[in-house]
Short mmCIF file of C-alpha atoms in Angstrom, two decimals:
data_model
loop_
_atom_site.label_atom_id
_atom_site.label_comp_id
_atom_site.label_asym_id
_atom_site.label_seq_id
_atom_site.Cartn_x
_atom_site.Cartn_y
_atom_site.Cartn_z
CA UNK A 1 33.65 16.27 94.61
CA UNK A 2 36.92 16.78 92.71
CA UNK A 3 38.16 13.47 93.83
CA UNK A 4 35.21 11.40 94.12
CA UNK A 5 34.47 11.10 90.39
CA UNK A 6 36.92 9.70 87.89
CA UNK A 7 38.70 11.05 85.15
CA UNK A 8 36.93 9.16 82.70
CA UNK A 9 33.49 9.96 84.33
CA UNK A 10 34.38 13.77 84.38
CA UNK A 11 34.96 13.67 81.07
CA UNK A 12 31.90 11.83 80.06
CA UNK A 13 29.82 14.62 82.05
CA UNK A 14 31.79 17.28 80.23
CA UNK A 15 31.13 15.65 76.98
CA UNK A 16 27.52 15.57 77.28
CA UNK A 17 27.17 18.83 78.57
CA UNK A 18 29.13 20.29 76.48
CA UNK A 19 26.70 18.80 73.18
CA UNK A 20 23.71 20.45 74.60
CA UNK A 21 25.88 23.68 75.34
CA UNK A 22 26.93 23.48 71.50
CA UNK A 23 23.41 23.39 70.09
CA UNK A 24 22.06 25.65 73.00
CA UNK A 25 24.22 28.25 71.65
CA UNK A 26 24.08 27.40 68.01
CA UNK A 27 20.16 28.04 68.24
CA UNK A 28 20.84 31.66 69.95
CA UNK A 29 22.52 33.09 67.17
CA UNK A 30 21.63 31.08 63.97
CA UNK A 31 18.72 33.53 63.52
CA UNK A 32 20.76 36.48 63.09
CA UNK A 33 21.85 36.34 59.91
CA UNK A 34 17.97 35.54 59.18
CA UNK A 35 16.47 38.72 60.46
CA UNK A 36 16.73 40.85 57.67
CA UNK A 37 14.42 38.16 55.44
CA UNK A 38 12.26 37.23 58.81
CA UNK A 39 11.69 40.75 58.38
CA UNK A 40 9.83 40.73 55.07
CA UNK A 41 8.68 37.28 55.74
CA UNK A 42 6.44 38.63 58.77
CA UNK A 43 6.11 42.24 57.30
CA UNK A 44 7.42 43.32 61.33
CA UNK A 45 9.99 46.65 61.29
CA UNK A 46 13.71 46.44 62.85
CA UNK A 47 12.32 47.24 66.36
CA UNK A 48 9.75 44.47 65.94
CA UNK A 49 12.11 41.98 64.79
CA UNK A 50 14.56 42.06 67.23
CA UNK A 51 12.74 40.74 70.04
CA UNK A 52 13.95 37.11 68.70
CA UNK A 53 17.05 37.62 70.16
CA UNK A 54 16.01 40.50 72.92
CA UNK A 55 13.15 38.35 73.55
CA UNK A 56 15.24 35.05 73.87
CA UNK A 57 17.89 36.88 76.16
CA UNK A 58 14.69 38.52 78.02
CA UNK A 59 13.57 35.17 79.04
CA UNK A 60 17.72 33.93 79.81
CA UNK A 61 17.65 37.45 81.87
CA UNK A 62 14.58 36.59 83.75
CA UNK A 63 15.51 32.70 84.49
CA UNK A 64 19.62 32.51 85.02
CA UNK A 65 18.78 34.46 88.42
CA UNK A 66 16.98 31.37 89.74
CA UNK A 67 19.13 28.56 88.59
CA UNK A 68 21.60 28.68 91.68
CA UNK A 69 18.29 28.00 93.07
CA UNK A 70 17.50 24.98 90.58
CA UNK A 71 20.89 23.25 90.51
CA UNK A 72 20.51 22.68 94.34
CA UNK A 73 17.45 21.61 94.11
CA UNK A 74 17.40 19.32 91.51
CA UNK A 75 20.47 16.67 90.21
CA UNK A 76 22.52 17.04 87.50
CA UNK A 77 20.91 14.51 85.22
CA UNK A 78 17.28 15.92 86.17
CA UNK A 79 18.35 19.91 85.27
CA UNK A 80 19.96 18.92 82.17
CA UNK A 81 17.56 16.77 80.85
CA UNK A 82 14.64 19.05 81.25
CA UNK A 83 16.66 21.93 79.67
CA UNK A 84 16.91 19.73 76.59
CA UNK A 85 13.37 19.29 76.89
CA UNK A 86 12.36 22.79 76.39
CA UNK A 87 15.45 23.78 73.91
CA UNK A 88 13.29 21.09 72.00
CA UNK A 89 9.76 21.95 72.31
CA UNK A 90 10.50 25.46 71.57
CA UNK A 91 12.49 24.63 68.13
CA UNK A 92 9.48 22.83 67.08
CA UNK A 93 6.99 25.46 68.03
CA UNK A 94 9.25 27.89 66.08
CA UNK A 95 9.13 25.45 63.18
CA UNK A 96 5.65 25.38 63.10
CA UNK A 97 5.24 29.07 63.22
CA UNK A 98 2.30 30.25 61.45
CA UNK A 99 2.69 34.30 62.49
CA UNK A 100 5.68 36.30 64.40
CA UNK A 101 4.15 35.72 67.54
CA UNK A 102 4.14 31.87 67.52
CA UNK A 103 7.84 32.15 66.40
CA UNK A 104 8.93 34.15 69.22
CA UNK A 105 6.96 32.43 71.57
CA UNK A 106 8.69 29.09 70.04
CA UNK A 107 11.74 31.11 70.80
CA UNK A 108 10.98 32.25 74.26
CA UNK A 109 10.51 28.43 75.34
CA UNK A 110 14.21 27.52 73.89
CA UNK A 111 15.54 30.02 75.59
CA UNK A 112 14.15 28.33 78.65
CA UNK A 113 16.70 25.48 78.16
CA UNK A 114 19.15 27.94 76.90
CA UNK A 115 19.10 29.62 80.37
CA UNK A 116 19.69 26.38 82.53
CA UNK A 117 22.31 25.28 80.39
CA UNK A 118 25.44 27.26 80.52
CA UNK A 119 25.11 28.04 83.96
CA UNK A 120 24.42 24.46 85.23
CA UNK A 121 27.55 23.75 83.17
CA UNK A 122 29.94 26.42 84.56
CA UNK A 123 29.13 25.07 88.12
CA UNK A 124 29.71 21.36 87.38
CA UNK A 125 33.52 23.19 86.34
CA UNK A 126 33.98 24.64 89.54
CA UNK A 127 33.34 21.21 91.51
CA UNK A 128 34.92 18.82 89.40
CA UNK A 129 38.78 20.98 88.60
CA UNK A 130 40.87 22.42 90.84
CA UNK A 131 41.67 26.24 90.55
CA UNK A 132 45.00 25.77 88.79
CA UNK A 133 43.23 23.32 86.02
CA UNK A 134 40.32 25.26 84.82
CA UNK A 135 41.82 27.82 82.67
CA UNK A 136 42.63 24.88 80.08
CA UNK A 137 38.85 23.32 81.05
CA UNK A 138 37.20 26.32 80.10
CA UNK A 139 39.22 26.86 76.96
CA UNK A 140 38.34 23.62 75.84
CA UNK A 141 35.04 24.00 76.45
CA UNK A 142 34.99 27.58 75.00
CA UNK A 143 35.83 25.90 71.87
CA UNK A 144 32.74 24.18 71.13
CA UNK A 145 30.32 27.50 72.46
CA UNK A 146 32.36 29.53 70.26
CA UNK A 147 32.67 27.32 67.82
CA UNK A 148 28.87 27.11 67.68
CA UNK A 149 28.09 30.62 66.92
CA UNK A 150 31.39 30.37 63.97
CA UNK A 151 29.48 27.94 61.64
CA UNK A 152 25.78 29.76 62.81
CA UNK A 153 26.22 32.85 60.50
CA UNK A 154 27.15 30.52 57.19
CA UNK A 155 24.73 27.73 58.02
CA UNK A 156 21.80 30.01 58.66
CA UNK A 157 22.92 31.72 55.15
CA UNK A 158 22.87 28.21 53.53
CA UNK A 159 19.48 27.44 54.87
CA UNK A 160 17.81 30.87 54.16
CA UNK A 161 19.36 31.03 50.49
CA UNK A 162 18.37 27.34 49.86
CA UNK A 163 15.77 25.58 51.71
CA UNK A 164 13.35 27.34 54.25
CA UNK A 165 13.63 29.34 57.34
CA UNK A 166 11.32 26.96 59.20
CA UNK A 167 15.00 24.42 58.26
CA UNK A 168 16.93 26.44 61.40
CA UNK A 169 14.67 24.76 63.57
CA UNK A 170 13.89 21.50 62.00
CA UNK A 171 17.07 21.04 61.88
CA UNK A 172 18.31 21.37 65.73
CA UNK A 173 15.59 18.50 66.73
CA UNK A 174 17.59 15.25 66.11
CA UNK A 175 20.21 16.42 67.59
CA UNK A 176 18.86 17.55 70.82
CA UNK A 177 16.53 14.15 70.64
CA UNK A 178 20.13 12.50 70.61
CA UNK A 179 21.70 14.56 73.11
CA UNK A 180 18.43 13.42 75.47
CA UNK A 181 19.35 9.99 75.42
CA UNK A 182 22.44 10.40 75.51
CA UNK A 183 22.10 12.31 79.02
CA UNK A 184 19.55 9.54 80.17
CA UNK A 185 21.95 7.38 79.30
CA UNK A 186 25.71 8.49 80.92
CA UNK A 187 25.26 11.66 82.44
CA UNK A 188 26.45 11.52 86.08
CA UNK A 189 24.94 13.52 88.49
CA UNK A 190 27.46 16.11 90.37
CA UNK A 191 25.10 17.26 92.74
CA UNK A 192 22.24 14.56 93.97
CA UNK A 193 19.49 17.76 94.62
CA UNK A 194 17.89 18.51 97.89
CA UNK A 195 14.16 19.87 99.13
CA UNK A 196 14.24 23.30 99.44
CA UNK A 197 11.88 26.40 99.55
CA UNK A 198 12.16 28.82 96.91
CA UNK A 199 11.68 32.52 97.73
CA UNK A 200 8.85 33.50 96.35
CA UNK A 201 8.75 37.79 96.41
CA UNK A 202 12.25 37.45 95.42
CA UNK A 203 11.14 35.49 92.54
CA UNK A 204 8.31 38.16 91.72
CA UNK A 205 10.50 41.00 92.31
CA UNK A 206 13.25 39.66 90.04
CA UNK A 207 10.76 38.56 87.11
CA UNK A 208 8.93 41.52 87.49
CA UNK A 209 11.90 43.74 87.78
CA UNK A 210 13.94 42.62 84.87
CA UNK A 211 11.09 42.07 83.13
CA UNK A 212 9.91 45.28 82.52
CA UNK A 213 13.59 46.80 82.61
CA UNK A 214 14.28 44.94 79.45
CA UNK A 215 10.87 45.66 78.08
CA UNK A 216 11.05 48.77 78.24
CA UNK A 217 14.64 49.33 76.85
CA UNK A 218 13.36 46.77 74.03
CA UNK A 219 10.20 48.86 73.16
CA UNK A 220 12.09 52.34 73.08
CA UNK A 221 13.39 51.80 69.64
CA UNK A 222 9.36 52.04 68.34
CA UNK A 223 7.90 54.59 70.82
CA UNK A 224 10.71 56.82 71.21
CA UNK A 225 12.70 57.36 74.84
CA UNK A 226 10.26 60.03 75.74
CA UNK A 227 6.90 57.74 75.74
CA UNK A 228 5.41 57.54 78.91
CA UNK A 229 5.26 53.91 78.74
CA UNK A 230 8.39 53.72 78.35
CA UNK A 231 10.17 56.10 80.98
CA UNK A 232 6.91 54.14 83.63
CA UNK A 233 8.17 50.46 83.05
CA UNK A 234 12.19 51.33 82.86
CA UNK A 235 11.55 52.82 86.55
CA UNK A 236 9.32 50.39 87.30
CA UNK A 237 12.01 47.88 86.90
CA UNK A 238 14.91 49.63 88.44
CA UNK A 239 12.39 50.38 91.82
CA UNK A 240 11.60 46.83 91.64
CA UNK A 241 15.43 45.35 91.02
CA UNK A 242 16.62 47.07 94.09
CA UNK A 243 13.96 45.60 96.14
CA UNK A 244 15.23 42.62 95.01
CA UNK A 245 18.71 43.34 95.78
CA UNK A 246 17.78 45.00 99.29
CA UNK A 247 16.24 41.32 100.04
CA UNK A 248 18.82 39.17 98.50
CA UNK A 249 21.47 40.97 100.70
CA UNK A 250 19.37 40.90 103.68
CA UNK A 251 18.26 36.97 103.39
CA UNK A 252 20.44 34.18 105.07
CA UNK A 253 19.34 31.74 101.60
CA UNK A 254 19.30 34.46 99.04
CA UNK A 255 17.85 33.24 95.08
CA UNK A 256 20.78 35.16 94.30
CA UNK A 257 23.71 35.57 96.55
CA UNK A 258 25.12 39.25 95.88
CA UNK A 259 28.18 38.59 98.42
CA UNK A 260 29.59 37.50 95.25
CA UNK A 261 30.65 41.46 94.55
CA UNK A 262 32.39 41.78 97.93
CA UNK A 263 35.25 40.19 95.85
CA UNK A 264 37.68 42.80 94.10
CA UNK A 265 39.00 40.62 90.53
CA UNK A 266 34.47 39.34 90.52
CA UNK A 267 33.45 42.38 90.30
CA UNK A 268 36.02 44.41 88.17
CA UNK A 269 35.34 40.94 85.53
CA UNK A 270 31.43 41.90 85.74
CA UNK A 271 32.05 45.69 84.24
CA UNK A 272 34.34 44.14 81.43
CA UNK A 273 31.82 41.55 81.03
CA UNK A 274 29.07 43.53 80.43
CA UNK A 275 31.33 45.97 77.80
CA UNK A 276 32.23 43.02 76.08
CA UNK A 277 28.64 41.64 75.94
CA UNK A 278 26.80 44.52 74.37
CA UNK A 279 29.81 44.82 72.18
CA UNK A 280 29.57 41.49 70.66
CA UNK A 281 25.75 40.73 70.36
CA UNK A 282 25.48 44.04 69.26
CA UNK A 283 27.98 43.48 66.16
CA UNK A 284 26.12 40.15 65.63
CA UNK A 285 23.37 41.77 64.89
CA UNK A 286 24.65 45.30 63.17
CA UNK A 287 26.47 43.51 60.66
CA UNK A 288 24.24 41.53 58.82
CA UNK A 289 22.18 44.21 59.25
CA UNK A 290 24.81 47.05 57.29
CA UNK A 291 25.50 44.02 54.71
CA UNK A 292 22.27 42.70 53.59
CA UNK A 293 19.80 45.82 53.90
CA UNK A 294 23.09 48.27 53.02
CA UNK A 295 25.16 46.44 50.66
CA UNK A 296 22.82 43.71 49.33
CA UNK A 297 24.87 40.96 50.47
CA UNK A 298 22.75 37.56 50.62
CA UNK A 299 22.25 35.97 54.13
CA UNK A 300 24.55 33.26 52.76
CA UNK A 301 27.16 36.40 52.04
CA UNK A 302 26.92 37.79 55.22
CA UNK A 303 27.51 34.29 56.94
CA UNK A 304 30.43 33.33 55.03
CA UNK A 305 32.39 37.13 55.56
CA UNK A 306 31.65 36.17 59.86
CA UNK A 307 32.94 32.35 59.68
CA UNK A 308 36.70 32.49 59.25
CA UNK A 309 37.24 35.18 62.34
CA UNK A 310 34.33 33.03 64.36
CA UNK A 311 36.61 29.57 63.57
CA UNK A 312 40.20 31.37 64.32
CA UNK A 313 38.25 32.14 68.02
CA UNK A 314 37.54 29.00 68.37
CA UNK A 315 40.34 27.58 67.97
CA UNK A 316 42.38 30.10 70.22
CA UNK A 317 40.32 29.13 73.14
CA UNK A 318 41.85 26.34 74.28
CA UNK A 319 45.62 28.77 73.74
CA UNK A 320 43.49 31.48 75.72
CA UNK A 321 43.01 28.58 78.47
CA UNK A 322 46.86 27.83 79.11
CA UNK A 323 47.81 31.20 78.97
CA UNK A 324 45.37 32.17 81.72
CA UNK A 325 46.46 29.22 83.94
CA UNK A 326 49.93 30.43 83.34
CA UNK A 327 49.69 34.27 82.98
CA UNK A 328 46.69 35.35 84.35
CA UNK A 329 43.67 37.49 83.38
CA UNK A 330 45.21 41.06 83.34
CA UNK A 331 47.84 40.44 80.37
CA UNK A 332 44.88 38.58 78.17
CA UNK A 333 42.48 41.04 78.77
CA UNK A 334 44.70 44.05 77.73
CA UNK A 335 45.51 42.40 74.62
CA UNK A 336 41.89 41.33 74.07
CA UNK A 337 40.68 45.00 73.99
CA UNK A 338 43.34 46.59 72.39
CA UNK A 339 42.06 44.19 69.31
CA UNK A 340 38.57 44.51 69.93
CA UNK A 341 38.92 48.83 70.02
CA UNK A 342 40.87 48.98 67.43
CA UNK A 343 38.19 46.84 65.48
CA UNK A 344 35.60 49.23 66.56
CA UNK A 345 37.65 52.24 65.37
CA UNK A 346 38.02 50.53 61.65
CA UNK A 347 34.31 50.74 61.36
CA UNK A 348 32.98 53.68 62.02
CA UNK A 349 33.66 55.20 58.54
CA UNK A 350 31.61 52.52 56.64
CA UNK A 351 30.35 53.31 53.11
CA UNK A 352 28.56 51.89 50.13
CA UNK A 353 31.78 50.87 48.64
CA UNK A 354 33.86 49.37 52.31
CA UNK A 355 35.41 46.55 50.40
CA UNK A 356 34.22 42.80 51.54
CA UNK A 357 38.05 42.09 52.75
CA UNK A 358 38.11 45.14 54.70
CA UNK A 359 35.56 43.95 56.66
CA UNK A 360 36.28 40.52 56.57
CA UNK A 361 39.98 41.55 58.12
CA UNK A 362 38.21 43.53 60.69
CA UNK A 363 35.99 41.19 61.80
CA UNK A 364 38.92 38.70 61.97
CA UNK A 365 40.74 41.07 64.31
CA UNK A 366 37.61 41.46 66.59
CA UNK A 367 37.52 37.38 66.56
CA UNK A 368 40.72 37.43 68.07
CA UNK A 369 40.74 40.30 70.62
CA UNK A 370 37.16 38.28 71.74
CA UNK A 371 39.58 35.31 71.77
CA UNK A 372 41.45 36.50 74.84
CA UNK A 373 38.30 37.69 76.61
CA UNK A 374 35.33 35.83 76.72
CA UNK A 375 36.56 32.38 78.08
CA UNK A 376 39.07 34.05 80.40
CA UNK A 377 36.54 36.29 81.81
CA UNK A 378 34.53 33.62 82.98
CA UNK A 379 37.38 31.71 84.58
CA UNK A 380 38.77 34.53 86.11
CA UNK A 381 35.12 35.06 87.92
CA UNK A 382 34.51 31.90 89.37
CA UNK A 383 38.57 31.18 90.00
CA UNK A 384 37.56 34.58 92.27
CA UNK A 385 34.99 33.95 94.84
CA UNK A 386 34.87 30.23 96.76
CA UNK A 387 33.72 26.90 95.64
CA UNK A 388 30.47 26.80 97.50
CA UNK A 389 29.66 30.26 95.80
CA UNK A 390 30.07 29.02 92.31
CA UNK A 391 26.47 28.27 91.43
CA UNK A 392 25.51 31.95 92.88
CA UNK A 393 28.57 33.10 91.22
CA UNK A 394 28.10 31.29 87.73
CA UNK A 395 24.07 32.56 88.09
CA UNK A 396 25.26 36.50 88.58
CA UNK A 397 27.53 36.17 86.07
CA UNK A 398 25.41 34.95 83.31
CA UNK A 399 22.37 36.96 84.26
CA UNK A 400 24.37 40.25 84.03
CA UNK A 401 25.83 38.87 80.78
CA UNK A 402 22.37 38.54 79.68
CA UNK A 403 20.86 42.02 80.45
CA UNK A 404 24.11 43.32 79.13
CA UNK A 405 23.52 41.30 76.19
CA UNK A 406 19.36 42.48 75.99
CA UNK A 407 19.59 45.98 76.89
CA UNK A 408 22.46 46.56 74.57
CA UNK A 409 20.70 44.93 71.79
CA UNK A 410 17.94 47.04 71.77
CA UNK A 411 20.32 50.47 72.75
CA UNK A 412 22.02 49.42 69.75
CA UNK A 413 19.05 48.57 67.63
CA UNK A 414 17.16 51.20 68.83
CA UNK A 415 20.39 53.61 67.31
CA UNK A 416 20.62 51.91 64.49
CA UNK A 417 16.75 52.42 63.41
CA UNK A 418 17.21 56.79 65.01
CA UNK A 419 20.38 57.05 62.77
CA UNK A 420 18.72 55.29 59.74
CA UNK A 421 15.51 57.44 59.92
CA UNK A 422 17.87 60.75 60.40
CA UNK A 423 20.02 60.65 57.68
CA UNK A 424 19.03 62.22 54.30
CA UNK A 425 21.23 60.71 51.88
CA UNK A 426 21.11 57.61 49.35
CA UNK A 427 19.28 54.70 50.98
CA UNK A 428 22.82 52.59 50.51
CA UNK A 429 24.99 55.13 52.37
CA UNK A 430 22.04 55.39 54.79
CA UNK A 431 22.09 52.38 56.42
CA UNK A 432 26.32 51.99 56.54
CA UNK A 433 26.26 56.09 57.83
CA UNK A 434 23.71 54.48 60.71
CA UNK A 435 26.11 51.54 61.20
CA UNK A 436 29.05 53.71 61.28
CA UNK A 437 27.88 55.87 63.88
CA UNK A 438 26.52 52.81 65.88
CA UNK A 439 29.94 51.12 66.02
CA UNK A 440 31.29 54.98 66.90
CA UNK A 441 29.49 54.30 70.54
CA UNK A 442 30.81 50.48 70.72
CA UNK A 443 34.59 51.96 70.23
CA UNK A 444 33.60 54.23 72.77
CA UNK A 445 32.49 51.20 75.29
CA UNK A 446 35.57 49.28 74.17
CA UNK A 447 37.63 52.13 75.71
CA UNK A 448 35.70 52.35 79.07
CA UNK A 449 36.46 48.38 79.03
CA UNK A 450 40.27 48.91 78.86
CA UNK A 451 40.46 51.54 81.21
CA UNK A 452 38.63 48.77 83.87
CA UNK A 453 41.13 46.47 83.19
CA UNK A 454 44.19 48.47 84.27
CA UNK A 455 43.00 48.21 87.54
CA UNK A 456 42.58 44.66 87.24
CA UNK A 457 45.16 42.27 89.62
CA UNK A 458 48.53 40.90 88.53
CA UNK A 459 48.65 37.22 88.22
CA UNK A 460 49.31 35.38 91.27
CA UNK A 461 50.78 31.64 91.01
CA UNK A 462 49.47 28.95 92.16
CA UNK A 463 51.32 27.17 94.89
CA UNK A 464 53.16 24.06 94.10
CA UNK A 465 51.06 22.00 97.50
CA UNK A 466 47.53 22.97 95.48
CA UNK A 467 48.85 21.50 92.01
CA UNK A 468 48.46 18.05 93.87
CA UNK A 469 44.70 18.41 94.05
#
């Protein structure tokens, strides 16, 4: 495949999928700045209002495992394209919203597209670069997803502080109605699709199984850990997930290929992916949180202190990219963490009176250990296991990265709410003594995360015969 497209129609596909990629993962976090005044909006409690972004990763979680599935089955151009079509009919169902539940339904449909998207994307990476060229593909293209979720936080603040709520949706539509005929109109289809026969138990067993995982680990926060409900559907869903692995690994056309794991530098990338994960969404969400309800910062304020560190990430992607290519994962990843812990650790003594540069410098320093993770992580994955494994290993990848991502929203959330309800001091130092112990378990994670990585491979070069590809 690498050599029977062209340059210029590699980059057009890139292009394209990159736009819908951009506003894909714009739309994921531009509500969380928004949740605090959602809240009183829908008079719904912290564990109520989180399911907008548990709920849209719950949905990513249940999907992502079938879309190795979908991208041989269907072209490029057809995947894509209906993707767009549900990111769209989801933002205006969400716009429309007359309750909670028609918003998070409206939600639940984007995040239909949301889960084709980046996976469908990865894959098309794998077949059209070589091994020694996709370091500085995916840094590129880690600009724009990361750049996405930099401008979310200030532009959600802009809209919530000046125009409507309803505006983060209305908003999205033109664009992804442009995006649609933009696809119809260039995108070039990598793979051509082919009739084949889903797995049907496997599908049950996996939306069954990580269904009620996540729901249960979602609910927790409002019934308490000890609810029978609760403890029933968590086992539920781990009984049922191992069904579904003992069939995957026992199928000769698996939904989901585990051999993916048999691969040392694949799996040791999966534990650091899912640290990083719950570590990131989770300070997505605690920190607008601690600033608005804590501090009362507006959702404008909170936005603005999360957009120079989200921009500085950005923009060291495509750096990040070389230096893989050149260095290799381990060196990046060391770096990353050391950054990321030590951004942890200058948390978890929050007050009433944490001055807005403080944070601002911290969150600049997280930004930057992220920097040397996220994009890198994902190459160093798929640069592990063979080509014709890359839709299996681009569809593992992203649906652990999504019940990391779910399950350590609602851990976090879910601490968050125990600590806030346990304390009895001012209501102020309340909710930044709840944050501070919260980010107290993150530094913790960060620190497993590092430990992973010093077992991680050393670097090996490329061969000059392969850099002719």
């Amino acid at each position: 495949m690498q050599n029977e497209l062209s340059e210029q129609t590699r980059k057009i596909l890139l292009i394209v999928m990159i736009a819908g990629c951009f506003f894909s993962t714009l739309n994921q976090t531009l509500l969380n700045v928004a949740l605090s005044d959602l809240m009183n909006t829908f008079s719904v409690s912290p564990t109520t209002i989180q399911w907008l972004a548990t709920g849209f990763m719950l949905v990513n979680g249940i999907l992502v495992p079938i879309t190795a599935f979908l991208i041989k089955r269907f072209s490029t151009r057809q995947l894509f394209i209906s993707a767009m079509l549900f990111l769209l009919a989801g933002s205006v169902v969400a716009a429309c919203a007359m309750n909670f539940g028609m918003l998070l339904t409206g939600r639940m449909i984007q995040a239909v597209g949301a889960g084709i998207i980046l996976p469908l994307m990865m894959t098309v990476i794998v077949y059209l670069f070589p091994e020694e060229r996709r370091g500085a593909i995916m840094g590129k293209v880690g600009f724009a997803i990361i750049f996405a979720p930099a401008i979310a936080p200030t532009l959600a603040g802009f809209i919530i502080d000046y125009l409507s709520w309803r505006w983060l949706f209305i908003s999205l539509i033109p664009f992804i109605v442009i995006i649609i005929v933009l696809a119809y109109k260039y995108l070039m289809n990598v793979n051509e699709g082919a009739k084949l026969k889903i797995d049907l138990i496997s599908l049950i067993y996996s939306t069954f199984g990580f269904g009620l995982l996540l729901f249960g680990f979602s609910s927790a926060g409002s019934r308490g850990w000890d609810d029978g409900v609760i403890l029933t559907t968590i086992g539920a869903g781990l009984i049922i997930i191992f069904l579904f692995c003992q069939r995957q690994l026992s199928s000769q056309d698996p939904l989901l290929n585990l051999s993916v794991f048999r691969y040392k530098m694949y799996s040791m990338t999966t534990i650091i992916n899912v640290a990083i994960t719950i570590i990131m969404y989770a300070d997505l969400i605690l920190l607008p949180m601690y600033l608005q309800d804590g501090r009362g910062f507006s959702a404008l304020d909170a936005g603005l202190l999360l957009l120079p560190g989200a921009i500085i990430n950005a923009f060291l992607s495509p750096v990040t990219g070389k230096l893989f290519d050149k260095y290799g994962a381990k060196p990046l990843f060391i770096f990353g963490l050391v950054l990321v812990a030590l951004s942890m650790w200058l948390v978890i003594d929050l007050s009433s009176t944490t001055s807005y540069v403080y944070i601002l410098v911290r969150t600049i320093i997280l930004r930057i250990g992220l920097a040397f993770i996220t994009m890198p992580l994902n190459t160093a994955a798929l640069n592990a296991i063979p080509r014709e494994l890359a839709s299996h290993g681009s569809a593992v990848n992203n649906t652990i990265r999504q019940l990391a991502g779910a399950i350590g929203t609602a851990v976090i959330v879910t601490v968050y709410t125990l600590q806030l309800t346990g304390t009895s001091v001012q209501v102020n130092e309340s909710y930044a003594t709840a944050a501070s112990s919260t980010y107290f378990y993150m530094f913790l994670l960060a620190i497993v995360a590092f430990i992973v990585v010093l077992f991680v491979p050393k670097h090996k070069r490329t061969m000059p015969a392969q850099e002719t590809n």
